[in-house]
Short mmCIF file of the C-alpha atoms (twelve columns), coordinates in Angstrom:
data_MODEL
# 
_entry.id   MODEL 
# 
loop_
_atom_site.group_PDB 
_atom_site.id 
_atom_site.type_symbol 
_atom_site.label_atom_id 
_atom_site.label_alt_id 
_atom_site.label_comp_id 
_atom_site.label_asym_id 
_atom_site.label_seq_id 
_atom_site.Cartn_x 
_atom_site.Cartn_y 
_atom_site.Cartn_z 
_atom_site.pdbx_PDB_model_num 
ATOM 1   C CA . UNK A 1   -80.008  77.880 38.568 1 
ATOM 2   C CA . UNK A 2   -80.041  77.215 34.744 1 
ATOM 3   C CA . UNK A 3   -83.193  76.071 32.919 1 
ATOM 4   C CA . UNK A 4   -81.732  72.805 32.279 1 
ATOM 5   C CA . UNK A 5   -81.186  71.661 35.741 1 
ATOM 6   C CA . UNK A 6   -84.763  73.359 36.794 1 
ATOM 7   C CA . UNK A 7   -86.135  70.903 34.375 1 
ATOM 8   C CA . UNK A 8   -83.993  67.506 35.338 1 
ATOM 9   C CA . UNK A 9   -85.685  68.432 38.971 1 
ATOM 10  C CA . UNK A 10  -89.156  68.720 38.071 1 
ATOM 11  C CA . UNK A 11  -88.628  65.788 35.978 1 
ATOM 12  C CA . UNK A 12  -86.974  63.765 39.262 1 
ATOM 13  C CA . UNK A 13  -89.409  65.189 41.666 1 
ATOM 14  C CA . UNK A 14  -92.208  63.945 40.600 1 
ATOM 15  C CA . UNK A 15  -91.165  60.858 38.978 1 
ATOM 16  C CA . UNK A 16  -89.700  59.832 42.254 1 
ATOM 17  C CA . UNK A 17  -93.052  60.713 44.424 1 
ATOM 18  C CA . UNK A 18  -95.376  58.645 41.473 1 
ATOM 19  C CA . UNK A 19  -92.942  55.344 40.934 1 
ATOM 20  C CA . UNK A 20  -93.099  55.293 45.003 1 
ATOM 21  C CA . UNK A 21  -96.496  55.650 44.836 1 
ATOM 22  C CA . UNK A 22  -97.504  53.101 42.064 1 
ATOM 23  C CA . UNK A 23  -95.589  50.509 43.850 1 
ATOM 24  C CA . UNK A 24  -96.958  51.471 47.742 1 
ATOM 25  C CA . UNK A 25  -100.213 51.261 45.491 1 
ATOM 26  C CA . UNK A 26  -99.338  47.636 43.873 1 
ATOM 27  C CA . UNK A 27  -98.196  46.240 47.363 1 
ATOM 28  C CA . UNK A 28  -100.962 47.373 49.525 1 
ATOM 29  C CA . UNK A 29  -102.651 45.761 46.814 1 
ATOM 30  C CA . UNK A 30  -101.589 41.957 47.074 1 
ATOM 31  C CA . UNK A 31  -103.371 39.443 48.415 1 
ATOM 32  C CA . UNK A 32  -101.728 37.330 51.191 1 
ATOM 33  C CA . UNK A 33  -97.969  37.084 52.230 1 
ATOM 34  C CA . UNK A 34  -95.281  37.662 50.009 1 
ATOM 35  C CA . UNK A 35  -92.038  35.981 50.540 1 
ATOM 36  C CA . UNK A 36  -89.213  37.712 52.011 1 
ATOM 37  C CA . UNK A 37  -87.163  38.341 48.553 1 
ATOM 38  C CA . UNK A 38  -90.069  39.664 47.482 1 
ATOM 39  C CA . UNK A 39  -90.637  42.204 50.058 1 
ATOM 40  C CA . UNK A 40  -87.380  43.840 50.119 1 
ATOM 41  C CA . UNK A 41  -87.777  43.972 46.195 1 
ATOM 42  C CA . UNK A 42  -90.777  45.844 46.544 1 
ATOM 43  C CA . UNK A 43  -89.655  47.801 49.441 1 
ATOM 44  C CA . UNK A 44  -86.727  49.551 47.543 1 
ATOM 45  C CA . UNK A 45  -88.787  51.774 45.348 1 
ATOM 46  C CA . UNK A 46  -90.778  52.883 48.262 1 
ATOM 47  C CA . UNK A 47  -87.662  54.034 49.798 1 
ATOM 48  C CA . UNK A 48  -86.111  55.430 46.813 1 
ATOM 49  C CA . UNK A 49  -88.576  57.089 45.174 1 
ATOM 50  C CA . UNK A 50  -89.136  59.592 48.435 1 
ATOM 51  C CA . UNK A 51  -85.624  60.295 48.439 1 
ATOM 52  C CA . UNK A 52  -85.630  61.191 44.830 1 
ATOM 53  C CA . UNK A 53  -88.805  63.463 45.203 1 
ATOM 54  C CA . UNK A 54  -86.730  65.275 48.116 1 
ATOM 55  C CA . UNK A 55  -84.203  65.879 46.116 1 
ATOM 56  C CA . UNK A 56  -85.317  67.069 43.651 1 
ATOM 57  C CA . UNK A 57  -87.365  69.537 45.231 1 
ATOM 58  C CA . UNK A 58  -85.040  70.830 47.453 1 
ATOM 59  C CA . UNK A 59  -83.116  71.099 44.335 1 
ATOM 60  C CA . UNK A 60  -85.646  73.178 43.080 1 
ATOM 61  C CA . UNK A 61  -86.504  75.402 45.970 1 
ATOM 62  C CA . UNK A 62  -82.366  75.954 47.122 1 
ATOM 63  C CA . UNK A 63  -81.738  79.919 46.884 1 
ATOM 64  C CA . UNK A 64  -77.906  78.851 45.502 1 
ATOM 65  C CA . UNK A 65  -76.704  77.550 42.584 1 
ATOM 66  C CA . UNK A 66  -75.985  73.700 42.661 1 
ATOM 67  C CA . UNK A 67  -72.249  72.292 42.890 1 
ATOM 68  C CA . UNK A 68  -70.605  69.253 42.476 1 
ATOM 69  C CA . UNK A 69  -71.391  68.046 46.356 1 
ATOM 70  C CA . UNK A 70  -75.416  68.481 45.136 1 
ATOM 71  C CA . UNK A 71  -74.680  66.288 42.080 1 
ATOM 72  C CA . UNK A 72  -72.601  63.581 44.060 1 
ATOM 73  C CA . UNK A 73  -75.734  62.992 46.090 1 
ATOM 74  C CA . UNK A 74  -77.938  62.998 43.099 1 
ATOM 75  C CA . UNK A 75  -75.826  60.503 42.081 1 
ATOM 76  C CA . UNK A 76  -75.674  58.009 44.995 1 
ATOM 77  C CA . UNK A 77  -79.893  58.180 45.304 1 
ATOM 78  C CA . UNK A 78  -79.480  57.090 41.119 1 
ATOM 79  C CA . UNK A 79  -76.659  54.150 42.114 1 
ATOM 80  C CA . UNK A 80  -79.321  53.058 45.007 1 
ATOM 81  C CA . UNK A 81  -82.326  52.759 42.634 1 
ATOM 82  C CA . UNK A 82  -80.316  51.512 40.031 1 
ATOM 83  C CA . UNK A 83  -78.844  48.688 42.568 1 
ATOM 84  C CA . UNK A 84  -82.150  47.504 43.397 1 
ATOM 85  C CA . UNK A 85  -83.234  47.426 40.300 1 
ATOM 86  C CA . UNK A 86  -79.850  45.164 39.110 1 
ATOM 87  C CA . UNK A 87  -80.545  43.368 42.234 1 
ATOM 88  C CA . UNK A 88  -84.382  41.982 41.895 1 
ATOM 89  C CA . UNK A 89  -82.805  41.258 38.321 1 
ATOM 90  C CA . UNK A 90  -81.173  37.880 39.741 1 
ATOM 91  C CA . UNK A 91  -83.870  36.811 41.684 1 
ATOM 92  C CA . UNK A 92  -86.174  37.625 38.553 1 
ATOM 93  C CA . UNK A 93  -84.216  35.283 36.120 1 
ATOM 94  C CA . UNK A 94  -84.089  32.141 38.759 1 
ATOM 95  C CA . UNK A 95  -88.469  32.245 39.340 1 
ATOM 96  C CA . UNK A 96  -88.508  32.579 35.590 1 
ATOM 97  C CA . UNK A 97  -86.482  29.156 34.989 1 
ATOM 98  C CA . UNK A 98  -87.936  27.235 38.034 1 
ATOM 99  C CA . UNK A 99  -91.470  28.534 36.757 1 
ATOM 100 C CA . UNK A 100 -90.324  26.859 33.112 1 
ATOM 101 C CA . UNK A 101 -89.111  23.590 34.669 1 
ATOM 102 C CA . UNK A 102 -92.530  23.306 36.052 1 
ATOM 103 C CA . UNK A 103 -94.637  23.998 33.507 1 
ATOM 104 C CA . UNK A 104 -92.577  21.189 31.247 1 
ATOM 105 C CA . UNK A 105 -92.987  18.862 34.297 1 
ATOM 106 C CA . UNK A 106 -96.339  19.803 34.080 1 
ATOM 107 C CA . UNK A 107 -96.675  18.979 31.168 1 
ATOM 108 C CA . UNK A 108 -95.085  15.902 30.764 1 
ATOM 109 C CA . UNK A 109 -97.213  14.768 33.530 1 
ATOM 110 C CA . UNK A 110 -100.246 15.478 31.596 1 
ATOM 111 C CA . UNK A 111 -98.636  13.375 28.787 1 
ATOM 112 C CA . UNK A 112 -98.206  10.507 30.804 1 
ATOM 113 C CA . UNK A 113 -94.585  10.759 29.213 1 
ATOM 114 C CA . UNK A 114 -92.986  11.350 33.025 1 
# 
């Protein structure tokens, strides 16, 4: 195996294994129950993350050089964590606005304007 694909899987490996981590870490964290959106937001990396850190070390530890096939499925673990991430992108941008319209009715409230 060249250099430069040794590298790319020590770089995914462990990447994969901390991001999982950090956000098994932040959950397990949390106080009280999140919402359902939520959840499945945070569950995604979990899953992901593993399944990058598998890769890439049985990337690493495979006696053979690596074809296309290996790179397809390098590829479909990067579409999955990069359609979760697009996905909790959505849900993101609507709490952000209702969160605004709030804190203006809030406001105006406080004013005595509403």
């Amino acid at each position: 195996m060249r250099p430069r694909s040794r590298l790319r899987g020590l770089g995914v490996g462990p990447a994969g294994g901390c991001g999982a981590a950090f956000v098994a870490l932040l959950r397990a964290t949390e106080t009280g129950a999140l919402p359902t959106r939520t959840r499945i937001v945070i569950a995604a990396p979990i899953v992901v993350g593993p399944a990058s850190a598998a890769f890439g070390t049985w990337a690493l530890t495979a006696r053979r050089p690596l074809y296309g096939h290996d790179r397809v499925v390098g590829g479909w673990i990067a579409l999955a964590a990069t359609t979760a991430v697009a996905a909790s992108a959505g849900p993101l941008y609507r709490a952000r606005a209702h969160r605004r319209t709030l804190l203006r009715r809030r406001r105006e409230l406080r004013e005595g304007t509403g």
